[in-house]
Tab-separated table of C-alpha atoms in Angstrom:
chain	number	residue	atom	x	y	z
A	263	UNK	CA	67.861	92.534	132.188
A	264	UNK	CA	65.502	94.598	129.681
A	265	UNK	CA	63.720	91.506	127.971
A	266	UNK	CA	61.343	93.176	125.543
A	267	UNK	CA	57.817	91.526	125.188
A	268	UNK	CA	55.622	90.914	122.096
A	269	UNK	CA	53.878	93.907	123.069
A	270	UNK	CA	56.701	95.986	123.291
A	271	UNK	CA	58.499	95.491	120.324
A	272	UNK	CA	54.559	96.080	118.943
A	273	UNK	CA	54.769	99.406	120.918
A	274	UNK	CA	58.155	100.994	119.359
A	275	UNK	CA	57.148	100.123	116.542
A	276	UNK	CA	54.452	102.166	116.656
A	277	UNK	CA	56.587	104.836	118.011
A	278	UNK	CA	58.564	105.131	115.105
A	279	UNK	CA	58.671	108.359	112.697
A	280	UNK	CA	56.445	107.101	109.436
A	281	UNK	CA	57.590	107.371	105.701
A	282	UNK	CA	56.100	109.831	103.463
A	283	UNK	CA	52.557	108.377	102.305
A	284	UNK	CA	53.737	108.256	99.071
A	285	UNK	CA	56.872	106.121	100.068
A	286	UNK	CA	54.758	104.074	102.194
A	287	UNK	CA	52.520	103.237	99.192
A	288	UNK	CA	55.402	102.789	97.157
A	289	UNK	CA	56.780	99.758	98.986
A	290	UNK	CA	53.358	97.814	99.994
A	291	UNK	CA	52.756	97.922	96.230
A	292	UNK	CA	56.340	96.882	95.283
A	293	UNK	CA	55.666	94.324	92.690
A	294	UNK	CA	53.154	95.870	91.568
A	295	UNK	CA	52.949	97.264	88.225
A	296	UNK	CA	49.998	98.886	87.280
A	297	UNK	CA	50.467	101.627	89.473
A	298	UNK	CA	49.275	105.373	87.934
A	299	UNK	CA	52.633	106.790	87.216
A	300	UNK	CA	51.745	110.040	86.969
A	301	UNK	CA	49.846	110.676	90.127
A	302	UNK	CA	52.995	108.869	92.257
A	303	UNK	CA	55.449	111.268	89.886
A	304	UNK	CA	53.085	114.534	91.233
A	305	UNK	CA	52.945	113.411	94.807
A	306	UNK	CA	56.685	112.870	95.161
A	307	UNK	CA	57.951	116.347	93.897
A	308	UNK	CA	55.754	117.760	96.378
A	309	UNK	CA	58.876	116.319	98.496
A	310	UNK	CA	60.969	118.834	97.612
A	311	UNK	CA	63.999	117.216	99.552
A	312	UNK	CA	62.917	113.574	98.441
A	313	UNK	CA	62.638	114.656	94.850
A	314	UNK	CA	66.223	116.405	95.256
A	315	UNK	CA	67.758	113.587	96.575
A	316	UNK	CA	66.428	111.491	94.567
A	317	UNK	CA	67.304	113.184	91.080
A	318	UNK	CA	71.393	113.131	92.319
A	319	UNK	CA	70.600	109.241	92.802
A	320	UNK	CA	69.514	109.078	88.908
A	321	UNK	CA	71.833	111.493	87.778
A	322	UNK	CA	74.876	109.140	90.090
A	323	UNK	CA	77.119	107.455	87.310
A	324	UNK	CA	75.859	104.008	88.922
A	325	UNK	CA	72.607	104.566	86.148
A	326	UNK	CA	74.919	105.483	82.964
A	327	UNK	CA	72.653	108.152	82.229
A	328	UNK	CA	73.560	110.370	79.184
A	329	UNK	CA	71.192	113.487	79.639
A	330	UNK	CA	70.617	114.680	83.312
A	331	UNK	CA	66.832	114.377	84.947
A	332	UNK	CA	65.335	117.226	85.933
A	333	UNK	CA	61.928	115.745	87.127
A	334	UNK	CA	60.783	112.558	88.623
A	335	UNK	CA	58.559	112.112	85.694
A	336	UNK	CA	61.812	112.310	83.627
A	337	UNK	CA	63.282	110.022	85.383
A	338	UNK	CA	60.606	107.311	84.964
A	339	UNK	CA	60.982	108.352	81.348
A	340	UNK	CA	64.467	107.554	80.958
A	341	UNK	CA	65.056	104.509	83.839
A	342	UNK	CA	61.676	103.338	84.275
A	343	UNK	CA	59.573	103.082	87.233
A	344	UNK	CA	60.140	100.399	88.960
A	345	UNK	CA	64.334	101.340	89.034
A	346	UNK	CA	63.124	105.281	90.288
A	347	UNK	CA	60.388	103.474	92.829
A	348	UNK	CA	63.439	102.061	94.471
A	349	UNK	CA	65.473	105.238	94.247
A	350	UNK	CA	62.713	107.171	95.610
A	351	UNK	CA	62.503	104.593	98.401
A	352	UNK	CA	65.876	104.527	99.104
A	353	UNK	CA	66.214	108.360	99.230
A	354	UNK	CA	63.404	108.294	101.986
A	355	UNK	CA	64.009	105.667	103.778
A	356	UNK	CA	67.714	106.988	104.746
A	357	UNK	CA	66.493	110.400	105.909
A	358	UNK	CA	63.588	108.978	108.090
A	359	UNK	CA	65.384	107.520	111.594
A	360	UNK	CA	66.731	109.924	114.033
A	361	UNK	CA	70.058	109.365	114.364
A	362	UNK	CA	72.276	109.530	117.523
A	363	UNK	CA	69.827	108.025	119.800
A	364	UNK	CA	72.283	105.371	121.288
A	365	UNK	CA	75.449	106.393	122.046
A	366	UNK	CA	77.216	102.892	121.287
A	367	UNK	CA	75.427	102.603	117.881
A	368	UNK	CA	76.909	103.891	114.567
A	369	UNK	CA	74.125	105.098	112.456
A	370	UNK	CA	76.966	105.754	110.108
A	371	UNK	CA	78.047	102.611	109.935
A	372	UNK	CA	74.612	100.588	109.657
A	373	UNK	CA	73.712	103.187	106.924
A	374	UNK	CA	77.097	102.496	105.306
A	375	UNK	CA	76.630	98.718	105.327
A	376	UNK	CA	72.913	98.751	104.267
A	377	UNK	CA	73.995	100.995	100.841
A	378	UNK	CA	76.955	99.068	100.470
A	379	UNK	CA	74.707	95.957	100.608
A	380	UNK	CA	71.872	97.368	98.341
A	381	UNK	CA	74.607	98.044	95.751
A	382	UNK	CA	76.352	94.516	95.776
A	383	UNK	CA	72.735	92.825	95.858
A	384	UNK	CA	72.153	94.559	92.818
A	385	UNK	CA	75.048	93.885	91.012
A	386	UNK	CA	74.752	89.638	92.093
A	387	UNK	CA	70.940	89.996	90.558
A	388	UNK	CA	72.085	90.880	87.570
A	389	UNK	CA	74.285	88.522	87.315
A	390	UNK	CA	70.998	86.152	88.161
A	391	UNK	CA	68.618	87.701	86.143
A	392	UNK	CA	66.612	88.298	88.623
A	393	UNK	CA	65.326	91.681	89.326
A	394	UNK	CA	67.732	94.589	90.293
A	395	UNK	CA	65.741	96.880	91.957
A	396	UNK	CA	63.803	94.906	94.319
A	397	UNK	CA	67.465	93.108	94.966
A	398	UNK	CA	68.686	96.717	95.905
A	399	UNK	CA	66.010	97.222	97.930
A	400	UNK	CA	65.589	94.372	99.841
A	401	UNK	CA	69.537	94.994	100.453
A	402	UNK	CA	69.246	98.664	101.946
A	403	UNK	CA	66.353	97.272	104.436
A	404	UNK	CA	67.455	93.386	105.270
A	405	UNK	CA	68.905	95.100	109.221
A	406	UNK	CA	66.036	97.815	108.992
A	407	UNK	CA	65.419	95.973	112.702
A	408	UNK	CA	68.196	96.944	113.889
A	409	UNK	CA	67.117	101.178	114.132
A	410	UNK	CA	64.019	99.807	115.045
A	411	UNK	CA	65.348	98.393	118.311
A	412	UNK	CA	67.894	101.297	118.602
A	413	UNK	CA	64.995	104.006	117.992
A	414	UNK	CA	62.283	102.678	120.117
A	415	UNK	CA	63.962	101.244	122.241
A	416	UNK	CA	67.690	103.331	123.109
A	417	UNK	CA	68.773	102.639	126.615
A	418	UNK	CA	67.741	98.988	126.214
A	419	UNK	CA	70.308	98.635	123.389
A	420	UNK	CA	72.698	100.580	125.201
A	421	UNK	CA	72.917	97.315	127.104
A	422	UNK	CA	73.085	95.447	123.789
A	423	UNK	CA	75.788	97.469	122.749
A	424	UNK	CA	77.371	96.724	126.004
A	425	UNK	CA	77.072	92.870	126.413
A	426	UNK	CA	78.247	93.117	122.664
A	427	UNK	CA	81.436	94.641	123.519
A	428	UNK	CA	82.524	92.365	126.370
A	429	UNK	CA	81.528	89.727	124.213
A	430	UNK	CA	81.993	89.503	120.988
A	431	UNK	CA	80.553	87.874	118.412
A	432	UNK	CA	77.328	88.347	116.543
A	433	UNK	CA	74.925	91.568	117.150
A	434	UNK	CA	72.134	88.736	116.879
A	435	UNK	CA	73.831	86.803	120.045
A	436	UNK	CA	73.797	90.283	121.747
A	437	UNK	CA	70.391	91.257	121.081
A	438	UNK	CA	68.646	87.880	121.939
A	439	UNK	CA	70.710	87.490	125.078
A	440	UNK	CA	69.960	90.845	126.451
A	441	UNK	CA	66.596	91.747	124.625
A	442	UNK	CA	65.447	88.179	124.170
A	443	UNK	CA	64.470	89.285	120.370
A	444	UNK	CA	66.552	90.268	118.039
A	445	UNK	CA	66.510	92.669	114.823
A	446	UNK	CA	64.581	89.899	112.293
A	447	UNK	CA	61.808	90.164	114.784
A	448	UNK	CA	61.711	93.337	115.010
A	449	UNK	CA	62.156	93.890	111.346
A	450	UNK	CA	59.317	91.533	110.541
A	451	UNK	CA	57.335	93.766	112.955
A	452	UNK	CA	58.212	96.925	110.980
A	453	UNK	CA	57.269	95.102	107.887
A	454	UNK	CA	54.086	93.790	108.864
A	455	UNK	CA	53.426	97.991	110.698
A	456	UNK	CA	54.701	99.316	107.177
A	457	UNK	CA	52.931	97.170	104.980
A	458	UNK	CA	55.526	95.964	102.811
A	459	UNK	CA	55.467	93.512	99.966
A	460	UNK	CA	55.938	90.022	101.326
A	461	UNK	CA	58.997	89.530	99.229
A	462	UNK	CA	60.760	91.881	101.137
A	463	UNK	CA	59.531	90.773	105.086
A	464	UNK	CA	60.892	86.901	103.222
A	465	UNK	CA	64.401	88.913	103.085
A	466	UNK	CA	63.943	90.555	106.619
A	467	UNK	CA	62.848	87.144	107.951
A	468	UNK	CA	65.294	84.839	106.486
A	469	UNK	CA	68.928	86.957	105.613
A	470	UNK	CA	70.246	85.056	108.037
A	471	UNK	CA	68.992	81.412	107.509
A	472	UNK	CA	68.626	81.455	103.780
A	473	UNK	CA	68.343	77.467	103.695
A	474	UNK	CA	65.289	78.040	105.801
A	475	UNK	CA	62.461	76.073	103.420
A	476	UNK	CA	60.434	78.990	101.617
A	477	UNK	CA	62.937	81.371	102.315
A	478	UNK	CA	63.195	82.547	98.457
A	479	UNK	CA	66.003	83.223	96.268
A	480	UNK	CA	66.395	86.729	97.208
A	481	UNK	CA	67.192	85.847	100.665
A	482	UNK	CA	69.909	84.183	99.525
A	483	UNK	CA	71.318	86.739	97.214
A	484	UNK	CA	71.077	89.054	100.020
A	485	UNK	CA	72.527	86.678	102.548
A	486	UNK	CA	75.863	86.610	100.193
A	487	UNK	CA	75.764	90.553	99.626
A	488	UNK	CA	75.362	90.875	103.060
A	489	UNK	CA	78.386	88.316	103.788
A	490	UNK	CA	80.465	90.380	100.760
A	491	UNK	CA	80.229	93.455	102.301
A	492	UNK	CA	81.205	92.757	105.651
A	493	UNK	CA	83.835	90.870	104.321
A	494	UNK	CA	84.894	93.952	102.201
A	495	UNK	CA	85.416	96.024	105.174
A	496	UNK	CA	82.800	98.703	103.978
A	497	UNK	CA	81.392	99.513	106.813
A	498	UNK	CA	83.879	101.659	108.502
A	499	UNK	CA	84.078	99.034	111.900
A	500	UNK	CA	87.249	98.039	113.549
A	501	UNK	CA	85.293	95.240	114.561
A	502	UNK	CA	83.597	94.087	111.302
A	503	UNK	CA	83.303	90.062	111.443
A	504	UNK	CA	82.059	88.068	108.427
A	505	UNK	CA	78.939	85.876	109.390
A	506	UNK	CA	79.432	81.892	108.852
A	507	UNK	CA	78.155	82.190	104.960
A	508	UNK	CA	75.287	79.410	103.873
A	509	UNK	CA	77.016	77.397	101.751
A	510	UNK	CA	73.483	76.473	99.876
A	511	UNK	CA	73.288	80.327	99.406
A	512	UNK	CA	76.322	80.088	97.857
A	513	UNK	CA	76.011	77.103	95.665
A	514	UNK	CA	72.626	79.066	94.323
A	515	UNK	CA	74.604	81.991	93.041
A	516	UNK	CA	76.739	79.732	90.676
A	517	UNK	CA	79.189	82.247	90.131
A	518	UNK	CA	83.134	81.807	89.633
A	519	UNK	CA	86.274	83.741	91.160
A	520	UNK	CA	86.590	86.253	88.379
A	521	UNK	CA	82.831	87.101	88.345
A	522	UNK	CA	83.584	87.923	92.084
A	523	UNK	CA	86.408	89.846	91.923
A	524	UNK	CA	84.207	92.254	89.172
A	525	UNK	CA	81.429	91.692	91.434
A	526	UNK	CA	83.232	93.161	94.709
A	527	UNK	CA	85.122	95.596	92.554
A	528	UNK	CA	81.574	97.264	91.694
A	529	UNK	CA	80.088	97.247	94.745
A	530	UNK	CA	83.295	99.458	95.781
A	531	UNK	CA	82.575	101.462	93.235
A	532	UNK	CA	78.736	102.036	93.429
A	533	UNK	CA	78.623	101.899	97.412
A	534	UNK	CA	81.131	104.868	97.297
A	535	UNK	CA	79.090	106.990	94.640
A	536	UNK	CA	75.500	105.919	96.282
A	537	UNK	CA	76.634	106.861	99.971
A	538	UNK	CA	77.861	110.021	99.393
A	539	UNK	CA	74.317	111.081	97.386
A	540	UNK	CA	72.954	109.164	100.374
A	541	UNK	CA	74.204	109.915	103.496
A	542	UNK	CA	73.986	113.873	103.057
B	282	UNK	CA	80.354	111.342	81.018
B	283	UNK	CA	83.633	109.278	82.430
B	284	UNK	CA	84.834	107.673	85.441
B	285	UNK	CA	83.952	108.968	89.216
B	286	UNK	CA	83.133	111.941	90.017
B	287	UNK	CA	82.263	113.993	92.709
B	288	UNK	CA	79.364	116.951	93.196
B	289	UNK	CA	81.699	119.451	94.609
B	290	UNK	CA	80.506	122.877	96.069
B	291	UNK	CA	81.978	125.798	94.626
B	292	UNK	CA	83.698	127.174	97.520
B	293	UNK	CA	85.455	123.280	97.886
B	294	UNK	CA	86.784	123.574	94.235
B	295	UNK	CA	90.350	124.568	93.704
B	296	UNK	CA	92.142	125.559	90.444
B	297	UNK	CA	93.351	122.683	88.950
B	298	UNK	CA	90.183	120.472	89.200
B	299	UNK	CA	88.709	118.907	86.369
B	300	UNK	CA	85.207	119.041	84.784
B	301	UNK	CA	83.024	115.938	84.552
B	302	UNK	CA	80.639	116.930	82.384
B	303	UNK	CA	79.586	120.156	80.633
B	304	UNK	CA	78.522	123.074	82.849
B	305	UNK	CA	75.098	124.934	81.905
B	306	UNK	CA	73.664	128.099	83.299
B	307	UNK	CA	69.918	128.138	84.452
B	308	UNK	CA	68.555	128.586	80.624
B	309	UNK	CA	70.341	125.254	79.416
B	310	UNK	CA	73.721	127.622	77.936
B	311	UNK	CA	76.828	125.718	78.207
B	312	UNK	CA	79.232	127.621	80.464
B	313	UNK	CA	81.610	125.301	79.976
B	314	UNK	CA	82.730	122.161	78.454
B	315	UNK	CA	83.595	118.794	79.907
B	316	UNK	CA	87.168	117.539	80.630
B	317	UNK	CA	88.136	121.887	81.183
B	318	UNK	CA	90.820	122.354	83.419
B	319	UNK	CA	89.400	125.013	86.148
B	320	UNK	CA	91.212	128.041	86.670
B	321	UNK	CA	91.228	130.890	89.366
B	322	UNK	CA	89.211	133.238	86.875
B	323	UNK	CA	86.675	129.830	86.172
B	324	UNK	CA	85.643	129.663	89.006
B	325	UNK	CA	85.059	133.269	90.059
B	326	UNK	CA	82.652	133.298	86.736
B	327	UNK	CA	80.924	130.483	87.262
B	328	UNK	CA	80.038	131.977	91.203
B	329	UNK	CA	78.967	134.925	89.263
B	330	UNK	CA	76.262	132.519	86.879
B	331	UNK	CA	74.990	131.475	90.168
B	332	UNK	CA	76.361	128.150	89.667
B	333	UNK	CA	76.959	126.455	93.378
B	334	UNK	CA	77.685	122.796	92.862
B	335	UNK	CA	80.689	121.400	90.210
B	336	UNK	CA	80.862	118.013	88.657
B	337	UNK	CA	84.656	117.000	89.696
B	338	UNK	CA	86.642	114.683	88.319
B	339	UNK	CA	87.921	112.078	91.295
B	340	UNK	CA	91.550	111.896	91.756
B	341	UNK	CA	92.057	108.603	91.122
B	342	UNK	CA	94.049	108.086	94.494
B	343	UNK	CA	97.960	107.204	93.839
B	344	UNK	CA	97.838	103.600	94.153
B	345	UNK	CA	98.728	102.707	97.987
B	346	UNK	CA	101.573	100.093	97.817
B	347	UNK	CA	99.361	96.610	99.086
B	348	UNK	CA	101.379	95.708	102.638
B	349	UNK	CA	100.559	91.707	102.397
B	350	UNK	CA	100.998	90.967	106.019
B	351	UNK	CA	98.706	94.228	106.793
B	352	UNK	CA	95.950	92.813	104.524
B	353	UNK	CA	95.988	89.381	106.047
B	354	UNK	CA	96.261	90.375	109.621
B	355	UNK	CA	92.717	92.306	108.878
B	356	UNK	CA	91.240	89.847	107.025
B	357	UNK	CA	91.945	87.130	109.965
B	358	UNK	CA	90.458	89.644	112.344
B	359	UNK	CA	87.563	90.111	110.138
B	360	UNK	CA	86.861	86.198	109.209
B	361	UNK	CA	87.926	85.760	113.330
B	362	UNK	CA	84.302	83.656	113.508
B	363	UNK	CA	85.702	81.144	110.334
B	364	UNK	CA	87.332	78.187	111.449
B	365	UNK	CA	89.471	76.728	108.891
B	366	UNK	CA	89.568	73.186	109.605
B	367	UNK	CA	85.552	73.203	109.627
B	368	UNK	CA	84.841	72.066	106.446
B	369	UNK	CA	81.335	72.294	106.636
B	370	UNK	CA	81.856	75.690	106.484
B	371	UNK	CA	83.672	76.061	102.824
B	372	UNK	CA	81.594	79.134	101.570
B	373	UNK	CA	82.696	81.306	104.131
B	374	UNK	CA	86.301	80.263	103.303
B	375	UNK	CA	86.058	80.819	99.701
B	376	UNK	CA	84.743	84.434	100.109
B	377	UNK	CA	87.766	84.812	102.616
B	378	UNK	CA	89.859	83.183	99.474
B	379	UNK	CA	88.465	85.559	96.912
B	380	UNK	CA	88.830	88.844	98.972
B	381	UNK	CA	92.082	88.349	99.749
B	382	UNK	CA	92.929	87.821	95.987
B	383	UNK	CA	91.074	90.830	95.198
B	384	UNK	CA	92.859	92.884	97.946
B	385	UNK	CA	96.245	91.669	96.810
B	386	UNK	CA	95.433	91.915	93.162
B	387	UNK	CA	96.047	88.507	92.470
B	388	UNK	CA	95.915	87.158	88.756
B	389	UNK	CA	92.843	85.310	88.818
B	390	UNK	CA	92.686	82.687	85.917
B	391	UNK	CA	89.361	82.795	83.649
């Protein structure tokens, strides 16, 4: 067995690569709003490929733009900062883990499932008022665990993979019966090592167990996005499976069957745009 | 701007494709409008403005006749955890409910 200790999980963790400093100060600061715009605007288009990538996200028909951005600082002009924050954390945070480091693990498809899930997390907040962009984001990093155990720790969850094949099931079964943690530890462990906003280690923490007490409301709008998307197919896996969905999660987002149906048709629609822009 | 599109490359683009959105040199000149039909002669101009990426139009793909029994046999594989006759577990059967209306493009009453 390959049990992984406190220690470590602490270790690979420390192993991984590390975000841009300007990313990194981007997401401990997340709800944060007096933030000097034009110093973060000059330090991320010294990221050439960051700023590149993160212009096509802008200019992607998901923001109904009318006159293309050229700059970041045009961008904050014309969607505001705290919408090209998250695109500018999104654009990094999908270029930062090495990919191909387990053979049995799909970065393609965990990528896939994370954008699909930022997008429909998005689309359910505004359908709760509650604030798109740190919806989107908590929905592109709710399994950020998962490279985190795959990246630091690779011929461990070769086994994972392994125990997951003969048996099914969830990956958290797999990971917990073979690691004895599982990828909300380890992604609390990346969001305590990354300093990010304790809204977003709430999501990491409780994605799965939304009716945990003090689990927040955008746990549970992430726990249905995350349900939505499996249930979609998005992913790309012949063996996608739908996790049991919280029915309090449910009951919070209030919405009927037509407001679903527009809601998964979007999520198509945006997840196909966002991953191409993405995943390149 | 209307509908998907797709960034293409230049060397991907084939006569025939259609423009997104307005095409401008380097100094802001429109080389050409939105909604053009490209042609052979297009595209060998536009190379020659140094232009390397195309706004595409997306074929809206011919509509895939929905096989029923196809859509249903995936979506038991998918819900394969959801146990019907649990009834604690509702939510997960609604969202099983919903998807398959939305695969089969079910009238949906308001």
């Amino acid at each position: 067995m390959n049990r992984l200790t406190p220690e470590q999980l602490a270790a690979g963790v420390q192993d991984l690569p590390s975000l841009p400093a300007v990313v990194m100060e981007l997401l401990s600061s997340i709800e944060q709003e007096d933030i000097d715009i034009s110093v973060l605007a000059k330090k991320v288009s010294y990221d050439q490929a960051l700023t590149a990538k993160t212009l096509r996200l802008a200019n992607s028909s998901s923001y109904g733009l009318q006159v293309k951005v050229t700059t970041i600082q045009q961008a904050i002009t014309f969607l505001g900062f705290q919408t090209t924050r998250n695109l500018i954390t999104a654009a990094a945070i999908t270029g930062c883990f090495p990919s191909g480091q387990c053979a049995g693990f799909h970065d393609k498809s965990f990528w896939r499932h994370s954008i699909a899930t930022a997008a429909c997390a998005r689309a359910l907040a505004r359908r709760m008022r509650f604030n798109q962009d740190i919806a989107f984001t908590a929905g592109l990093l709710h399994d950020i665990g998962r490279l985190v155990l795959v990246t630091g720790h690779p011929d461990a969850y070769d086994q994972v993979v392994a125990w997951h094949a003969e048996h099914g099931g969830d990956w958290q079964d797999a990971e917990r019966a073979v690691l004895g943690i599982d990828h909300v530890d380890a992604g609390v462990a990346l969001a305590d090592h990354w300093n990010f906003s304790s809204t977003m280690r709430q999501v990491i923490a409780y994605h799965h167990t939304p009716d945990t007490h003090g689990a927040g409301f955008l746990a549970a709008i992430v726990h249905v996005a995350n349900a939505i998307v499996h249930a979609l197919d998005l992913a790309g896996e012949d063996d996608e499976l739908v996790p049991r969905v919280s029915s309090v999660a449910w009951d919070a987002m209030g919405l009927n069957e037509e407001a679903y149906l527009h809601l998964f048709r979007e999520t198509e629609l945006q997840f196909g745009e966002m991953s191409t822009i993405l995943m390149t | 701007m209307s509908g998907p599109f797709q960034l293409t490359p230049l060397a991907e683009t084939r006569p025939g494709m259609v423009l997104s959105d307005v095409v401008r040199d380097g100094k802001g000149n429109v080389l050409l409008a939105q909604g053009v039909v490209l042609t052979e002669s297009m595209l060998a101009s536009l190379g020659r403005h140094g232009i390397d990426v195309l706004p595409i139009v997306q074929a809206v793909p011919a509509a895939a006749p929905i096989d029923p029994v196809a859509v249903r046999a995936r979506l038991d594989h998918v819900f394969r955890k959801h146990d019907r006759d649990d009834l604690g577990d509702w939510a997960t059967g609604i969202l099983r409910r919903y998807v398959e209306d939305y695969r089969l493009e079910r009238e949906v009453a308001a």
